[in-house]
mmCIF file of C-alpha atoms in Angstrom:
data_model
loop_
_atom_site.group_PDB
_atom_site.id
_atom_site.type_symbol
_atom_site.label_atom_id
_atom_site.label_comp_id
_atom_site.label_asym_id
_atom_site.label_seq_id
_atom_site.Cartn_x
_atom_site.Cartn_y
_atom_site.Cartn_z
ATOM 1 C CA ALA A 809 6.257 -12.790 -2.794
ATOM 2 C CA GLN A 810 5.620 -11.463 0.624
ATOM 3 C CA SER A 811 3.299 -8.897 1.380
ATOM 4 C CA VAL A 812 1.657 -7.040 4.887
ATOM 5 C CA THR A 813 -1.626 -5.367 5.058
ATOM 6 C CA GLN A 814 -2.348 -3.360 8.183
ATOM 7 C CA LEU A 815 -6.087 -3.296 8.155
ATOM 8 C CA ASP A 816 -6.517 0.010 9.845
ATOM 9 C CA SER A 817 -4.979 3.419 9.016
ATOM 10 C CA HIS A 818 -6.093 4.977 12.444
ATOM 11 C CA VAL A 819 -7.031 3.361 15.864
ATOM 12 C CA SER A 820 -8.479 5.581 18.658
ATOM 13 C CA VAL A 821 -8.912 4.311 22.249
ATOM 14 C CA SER A 822 -9.165 5.843 25.494
ATOM 15 C CA GLU A 823 -6.626 5.649 28.166
ATOM 16 C CA GLY A 824 -6.852 2.350 30.146
ATOM 17 C CA THR A 825 -8.915 0.486 27.442
ATOM 18 C CA PRO A 826 -7.471 -2.506 25.462
ATOM 19 C CA VAL A 827 -5.546 -1.993 22.066
ATOM 20 C CA LEU A 828 -5.977 -3.956 18.956
ATOM 21 C CA LEU A 829 -3.960 -3.383 15.872
ATOM 22 C CA ARG A 830 -4.766 -5.521 12.881
ATOM 23 C CA CYS A 831 -2.298 -7.148 10.712
ATOM 24 C CA ASN A 832 -2.242 -9.787 8.069
ATOM 25 C CA TYR A 833 0.386 -10.914 5.956
ATOM 26 C CA SER A 834 1.107 -13.505 2.643
ATOM 27 C CA SER A 835 4.203 -14.914 2.325
ATOM 28 C CA SER A 836 5.345 -18.125 0.721
ATOM 29 C CA TYR A 837 7.854 -19.234 3.216
ATOM 30 C CA SER A 838 7.526 -19.490 7.214
ATOM 31 C CA PRO A 839 8.156 -15.828 7.853
ATOM 32 C CA SER A 840 9.259 -14.109 10.508
ATOM 33 C CA LEU A 841 7.065 -11.325 11.773
ATOM 34 C CA PHE A 842 7.702 -7.883 13.832
ATOM 35 C CA TRP A 843 6.122 -4.771 14.919
ATOM 36 C CA TYR A 844 7.826 -1.682 15.265
ATOM 37 C CA VAL A 845 6.514 1.673 17.193
ATOM 38 C CA GLN A 846 7.340 5.300 16.013
ATOM 39 C CA HIS A 847 6.734 7.689 18.217
ATOM 40 C CA PRO A 848 6.422 11.450 16.663
ATOM 41 C CA ASN A 849 9.688 12.818 15.233
ATOM 42 C CA LYS A 850 11.533 9.392 16.399
ATOM 43 C CA GLY A 851 13.260 6.687 14.773
ATOM 44 C CA LEU A 852 11.475 3.116 14.559
ATOM 45 C CA GLN A 853 11.728 0.754 17.513
ATOM 46 C CA LEU A 854 11.477 -2.837 17.943
ATOM 47 C CA LEU A 855 8.506 -3.726 19.837
ATOM 48 C CA LEU A 856 8.542 -7.758 19.176
ATOM 49 C CA LYS A 857 9.204 -10.585 16.797
ATOM 50 C CA TYR A 858 7.957 -13.800 16.014
ATOM 51 C CA THR A 859 10.645 -16.050 14.619
ATOM 52 C CA SER A 860 8.954 -19.576 14.626
ATOM 53 C CA ALA A 861 9.020 -20.010 18.284
ATOM 54 C CA ALA A 862 6.044 -19.710 20.535
ATOM 55 C CA THR A 863 3.199 -18.174 18.618
ATOM 56 C CA LEU A 864 2.412 -15.602 21.299
ATOM 57 C CA VAL A 865 4.900 -13.506 21.687
ATOM 58 C CA LYS A 866 5.644 -10.920 24.490
ATOM 59 C CA GLY A 867 7.093 -7.559 23.791
ATOM 60 C CA ILE A 868 8.035 -4.149 25.667
ATOM 61 C CA ASN A 869 5.656 -1.943 27.206
ATOM 62 C CA GLY A 870 3.051 -4.596 28.037
ATOM 63 C CA PHE A 871 2.481 -4.920 24.137
ATOM 64 C CA GLU A 872 2.031 -8.788 22.774
ATOM 65 C CA ALA A 873 1.004 -10.473 19.631
ATOM 66 C CA GLU A 874 0.015 -13.551 18.561
ATOM 67 C CA PHE A 875 0.848 -15.634 15.482
ATOM 68 C CA LYS A 876 -2.015 -17.156 13.666
ATOM 69 C CA LYS A 877 -0.901 -19.369 10.724
ATOM 70 C CA SER A 878 -4.598 -20.438 9.720
ATOM 71 C CA GLU A 879 -5.650 -16.855 9.657
ATOM 72 C CA THR A 880 -2.275 -15.119 8.330
ATOM 73 C CA SER A 881 -2.523 -12.776 10.756
ATOM 74 C CA PHE A 882 0.015 -11.195 13.645
ATOM 75 C CA HIS A 883 -2.441 -8.748 15.505
ATOM 76 C CA LEU A 884 -0.782 -6.668 18.068
ATOM 77 C CA THR A 885 -2.447 -5.977 21.483
ATOM 78 C CA LYS A 886 -2.307 -4.445 24.693
ATOM 79 C CA PRO A 887 -4.621 -5.045 27.728
ATOM 80 C CA SER A 888 -4.699 -1.183 28.904
ATOM 81 C CA ALA A 889 -3.642 1.658 26.808
ATOM 82 C CA HIS A 890 -1.471 4.476 28.116
ATOM 83 C CA MET A 891 -0.971 7.914 26.717
ATOM 84 C CA SER A 892 2.379 7.077 26.038
ATOM 85 C CA ASP A 893 1.332 4.568 23.551
ATOM 86 C CA ALA A 894 0.144 6.894 20.948
ATOM 87 C CA ALA A 895 2.388 6.458 17.882
ATOM 88 C CA GLU A 896 2.605 5.031 14.375
ATOM 89 C CA TYR A 897 2.963 1.315 14.675
ATOM 90 C CA PHE A 898 4.322 -0.856 11.694
ATOM 91 C CA CYS A 899 3.909 -4.567 11.047
ATOM 92 C CA VAL A 900 6.761 -6.178 9.178
ATOM 93 C CA VAL A 901 7.000 -9.542 7.231
ATOM 94 C CA SER A 902 10.370 -10.957 6.621
ATOM 95 C CA ASP A 903 12.454 -13.768 5.192
ATOM 96 C CA ASP A 904 16.309 -14.200 4.406
ATOM 97 C CA ASN A 905 15.626 -12.060 1.033
ATOM 98 C CA ASP A 906 13.229 -9.362 1.541
ATOM 99 C CA MET A 907 11.474 -7.598 4.282
ATOM 100 C CA ARG A 908 7.945 -5.663 3.735
ATOM 101 C CA PHE A 909 6.584 -3.065 5.849
ATOM 102 C CA GLY A 910 3.053 -2.491 6.325
ATOM 103 C CA ALA A 911 1.462 1.102 5.503
ATOM 104 C CA GLY A 912 1.183 1.838 9.419
ATOM 105 C CA THR A 913 -1.490 2.246 11.990
ATOM 106 C CA ARG A 914 -1.493 5.626 13.961
ATOM 107 C CA LEU A 915 -2.595 4.892 17.585
ATOM 108 C CA THR A 916 -4.187 7.880 19.048
ATOM 109 C CA VAL A 917 -4.897 7.641 22.930
ATOM 110 C CA LYS A 918 -7.643 9.709 24.526
ATOM 111 C CA PRO A 919 -7.722 10.923 28.007
ATOM 112 C CA ASP B 1376 27.016 3.920 22.833
ATOM 113 C CA THR B 1377 24.306 4.634 20.120
ATOM 114 C CA ALA B 1378 23.772 1.477 17.874
ATOM 115 C CA VAL B 1379 22.929 3.114 14.566
ATOM 116 C CA SER B 1380 23.583 6.635 14.430
ATOM 117 C CA GLN B 1381 22.847 9.071 11.558
ATOM 118 C CA THR B 1382 23.950 12.875 10.993
ATOM 119 C CA PRO B 1383 22.916 15.266 10.360
ATOM 120 C CA LYS B 1384 19.455 14.698 12.354
ATOM 121 C CA TYR B 1385 17.978 17.846 10.261
ATOM 122 C CA LEU B 1386 19.003 19.032 6.770
ATOM 123 C CA VAL B 1387 17.792 22.112 5.188
ATOM 124 C CA THR B 1388 19.092 22.909 1.501
ATOM 125 C CA GLN B 1389 18.263 24.675 -1.704
ATOM 126 C CA MET B 1390 17.274 22.598 -4.852
ATOM 127 C CA GLY B 1391 20.050 21.902 -7.067
ATOM 128 C CA ASN B 1392 22.657 21.337 -4.075
ATOM 129 C CA ASP B 1393 24.562 18.005 -3.436
ATOM 130 C CA LYS B 1394 24.290 16.568 0.326
ATOM 131 C CA SER B 1395 25.381 13.771 2.043
ATOM 132 C CA ILE B 1396 23.737 11.770 5.013
ATOM 133 C CA LYS B 1397 26.167 9.586 7.163
ATOM 134 C CA CYS B 1398 25.244 6.501 8.935
ATOM 135 C CA GLU B 1399 27.703 4.170 11.443
ATOM 136 C CA GLN B 1400 26.461 1.146 13.456
ATOM 137 C CA ASN B 1401 28.590 -0.495 15.872
ATOM 138 C CA LEU B 1402 26.374 -3.692 16.304
ATOM 139 C CA GLY B 1403 29.033 -5.615 13.959
ATOM 140 C CA HIS B 1404 26.017 -6.214 11.777
ATOM 141 C CA ASP B 1405 26.803 -7.421 8.312
ATOM 142 C CA THR B 1406 24.032 -5.495 6.301
ATOM 143 C CA MET B 1407 22.966 -1.935 6.090
ATOM 144 C CA TYR B 1408 19.931 -0.272 4.577
ATOM 145 C CA TRP B 1409 18.802 2.916 3.529
ATOM 146 C CA TYR B 1410 14.688 3.625 3.725
ATOM 147 C CA LYS B 1411 12.805 6.782 2.762
ATOM 148 C CA GLN B 1412 9.682 7.821 4.791
ATOM 149 C CA ASP B 1413 7.437 10.055 3.109
ATOM 150 C CA SER B 1414 4.638 12.472 4.343
ATOM 151 C CA LYS B 1415 2.219 9.521 4.890
ATOM 152 C CA LYS B 1416 4.651 7.601 6.874
ATOM 153 C CA PHE B 1417 5.197 5.249 4.172
ATOM 154 C CA LEU B 1418 8.565 3.101 4.149
ATOM 155 C CA LYS B 1419 10.251 2.336 1.003
ATOM 156 C CA ILE B 1420 13.418 0.776 0.838
ATOM 157 C CA MET B 1421 16.086 2.383 -1.258
ATOM 158 C CA PHE B 1422 19.200 0.516 -1.108
ATOM 159 C CA SER B 1423 20.787 -2.626 1.166
ATOM 160 C CA TYR B 1424 24.517 -3.453 0.940
ATOM 161 C CA ASN B 1425 25.876 -6.482 2.303
ATOM 162 C CA ASN B 1426 29.645 -7.857 2.026
ATOM 163 C CA LYS B 1427 30.226 -5.226 -1.012
ATOM 164 C CA GLU B 1428 27.013 -6.363 -2.335
ATOM 165 C CA LEU B 1429 24.882 -3.337 -3.324
ATOM 166 C CA ILE B 1430 21.114 -4.084 -4.054
ATOM 167 C CA ILE B 1431 19.501 -1.198 -5.553
ATOM 168 C CA ASN B 1432 15.802 -0.565 -5.807
ATOM 169 C CA GLU B 1433 15.495 0.271 -9.429
ATOM 170 C CA THR B 1434 12.931 3.002 -8.456
ATOM 171 C CA VAL B 1435 15.285 4.937 -6.882
ATOM 172 C CA PRO B 1436 16.623 7.848 -9.257
ATOM 173 C CA ASN B 1437 20.435 7.531 -10.086
ATOM 174 C CA ARG B 1438 20.819 10.907 -8.314
ATOM 175 C CA PHE B 1439 21.229 8.762 -4.911
ATOM 176 C CA SER B 1440 24.456 6.887 -4.558
ATOM 177 C CA PRO B 1441 25.169 4.865 -1.419
ATOM 178 C CA LYS B 1442 28.910 4.747 -0.361
ATOM 179 C CA SER B 1443 30.282 2.237 2.118
ATOM 180 C CA PRO B 1444 33.694 2.720 3.429
ATOM 181 C CA ASP B 1445 33.714 -0.229 5.520
ATOM 182 C CA LYS B 1446 31.116 -2.627 6.969
ATOM 183 C CA ALA B 1447 30.095 -0.146 9.829
ATOM 184 C CA HIS B 1448 29.289 2.667 7.442
ATOM 185 C CA LEU B 1449 26.747 3.297 4.797
ATOM 186 C CA ASN B 1450 26.633 7.021 3.488
ATOM 187 C CA LEU B 1451 23.904 8.346 1.393
ATOM 188 C CA HIS B 1452 25.124 10.998 -1.170
ATOM 189 C CA ILE B 1453 22.297 12.711 -3.078
ATOM 190 C CA ASN B 1454 23.048 14.904 -6.545
ATOM 191 C CA SER B 1455 20.758 17.917 -7.629
ATOM 192 C CA LEU B 1456 18.605 17.652 -4.953
ATOM 193 C CA GLU B 1457 14.786 18.078 -5.972
ATOM 194 C CA LEU B 1458 11.785 19.190 -4.044
ATOM 195 C CA GLY B 1459 10.350 15.682 -4.078
ATOM 196 C CA ASP B 1460 13.371 14.559 -2.134
ATOM 197 C CA SER B 1461 12.101 15.998 1.191
ATOM 198 C CA ALA B 1462 11.430 13.304 3.504
ATOM 199 C CA VAL B 1463 12.915 11.608 6.308
ATOM 200 C CA TYR B 1464 15.835 9.052 5.527
ATOM 201 C CA PHE B 1465 16.261 6.202 7.683
ATOM 202 C CA CYS B 1466 19.608 4.064 8.288
ATOM 203 C CA ALA B 1467 19.305 0.447 9.588
ATOM 204 C CA SER B 1468 21.358 -2.426 10.053
ATOM 205 C CA SER B 1469 20.967 -6.079 10.512
ATOM 206 C CA HIS B 1470 22.793 -9.640 11.098
ATOM 207 C CA ARG B 1471 20.118 -11.395 9.395
ATOM 208 C CA GLN B 1472 16.774 -10.008 8.322
ATOM 209 C CA GLN B 1473 14.843 -12.633 10.182
ATOM 210 C CA TYR B 1474 15.948 -11.215 13.277
ATOM 211 C CA GLY B 1475 14.866 -7.728 12.465
ATOM 212 C CA TYR B 1476 16.538 -4.414 11.898
ATOM 213 C CA THR B 1477 17.933 -1.870 14.121
ATOM 214 C CA PHE B 1478 17.186 1.847 12.989
ATOM 215 C CA GLY B 1479 19.012 5.241 13.489
ATOM 216 C CA SER B 1480 16.783 8.185 14.586
ATOM 217 C CA GLY B 1481 16.326 9.507 11.096
ATOM 218 C CA THR B 1482 17.580 12.581 8.928
ATOM 219 C CA ARG B 1483 14.524 14.755 8.120
ATOM 220 C CA LEU B 1484 15.672 16.311 4.483
ATOM 221 C CA THR B 1485 13.872 19.392 3.478
ATOM 222 C CA VAL B 1486 14.427 20.514 -0.038
ATOM 223 C CA VAL B 1487 13.462 24.463 -0.726
#
């Protein structure tokens, strides 16, 4: 069985400072991993995905994530936060049969 | 040219009513899904539908029934609506799960 844990329910950063959203996963197989973003009152948008290619994955809006098998982690980072990054972020683990969402991390960006 | 579209975007209705939410995808994906997002933003799979095979989450009440007239459509019908059904419902589609889902913009259902 697969599972995903987002280690922080809420992260607050100042504009222009780095962002780190943490995600750990558990999977019996070589999983695919994703990060989705949900802006207020909007649907979920795919930020980036890892599907067993390069371990450092670059996504949209300057986000990237690194797959670390030894740590079973897939943390999301961005060098410099922008006000428009304020949103809910979901880490997702998937194999061909099942897809599991984390509980979400709410990112707040202070001016 | 919307990839996954849901209608309506907002739905306010009284307890006991029956309502439907429609979903259409133009991506040629072969699997479609319904998710429920509660007030704490937690996403829960309700149904997946692939090539006429319906996989049901057993915790979903049988008042909820998905209907798929063809591969591009997966509608959600809800009978005898209850206050606890208030949530945002998302439709999604995928070619294969390992490639990720494309989500619709959601339907905010409020039962009063």
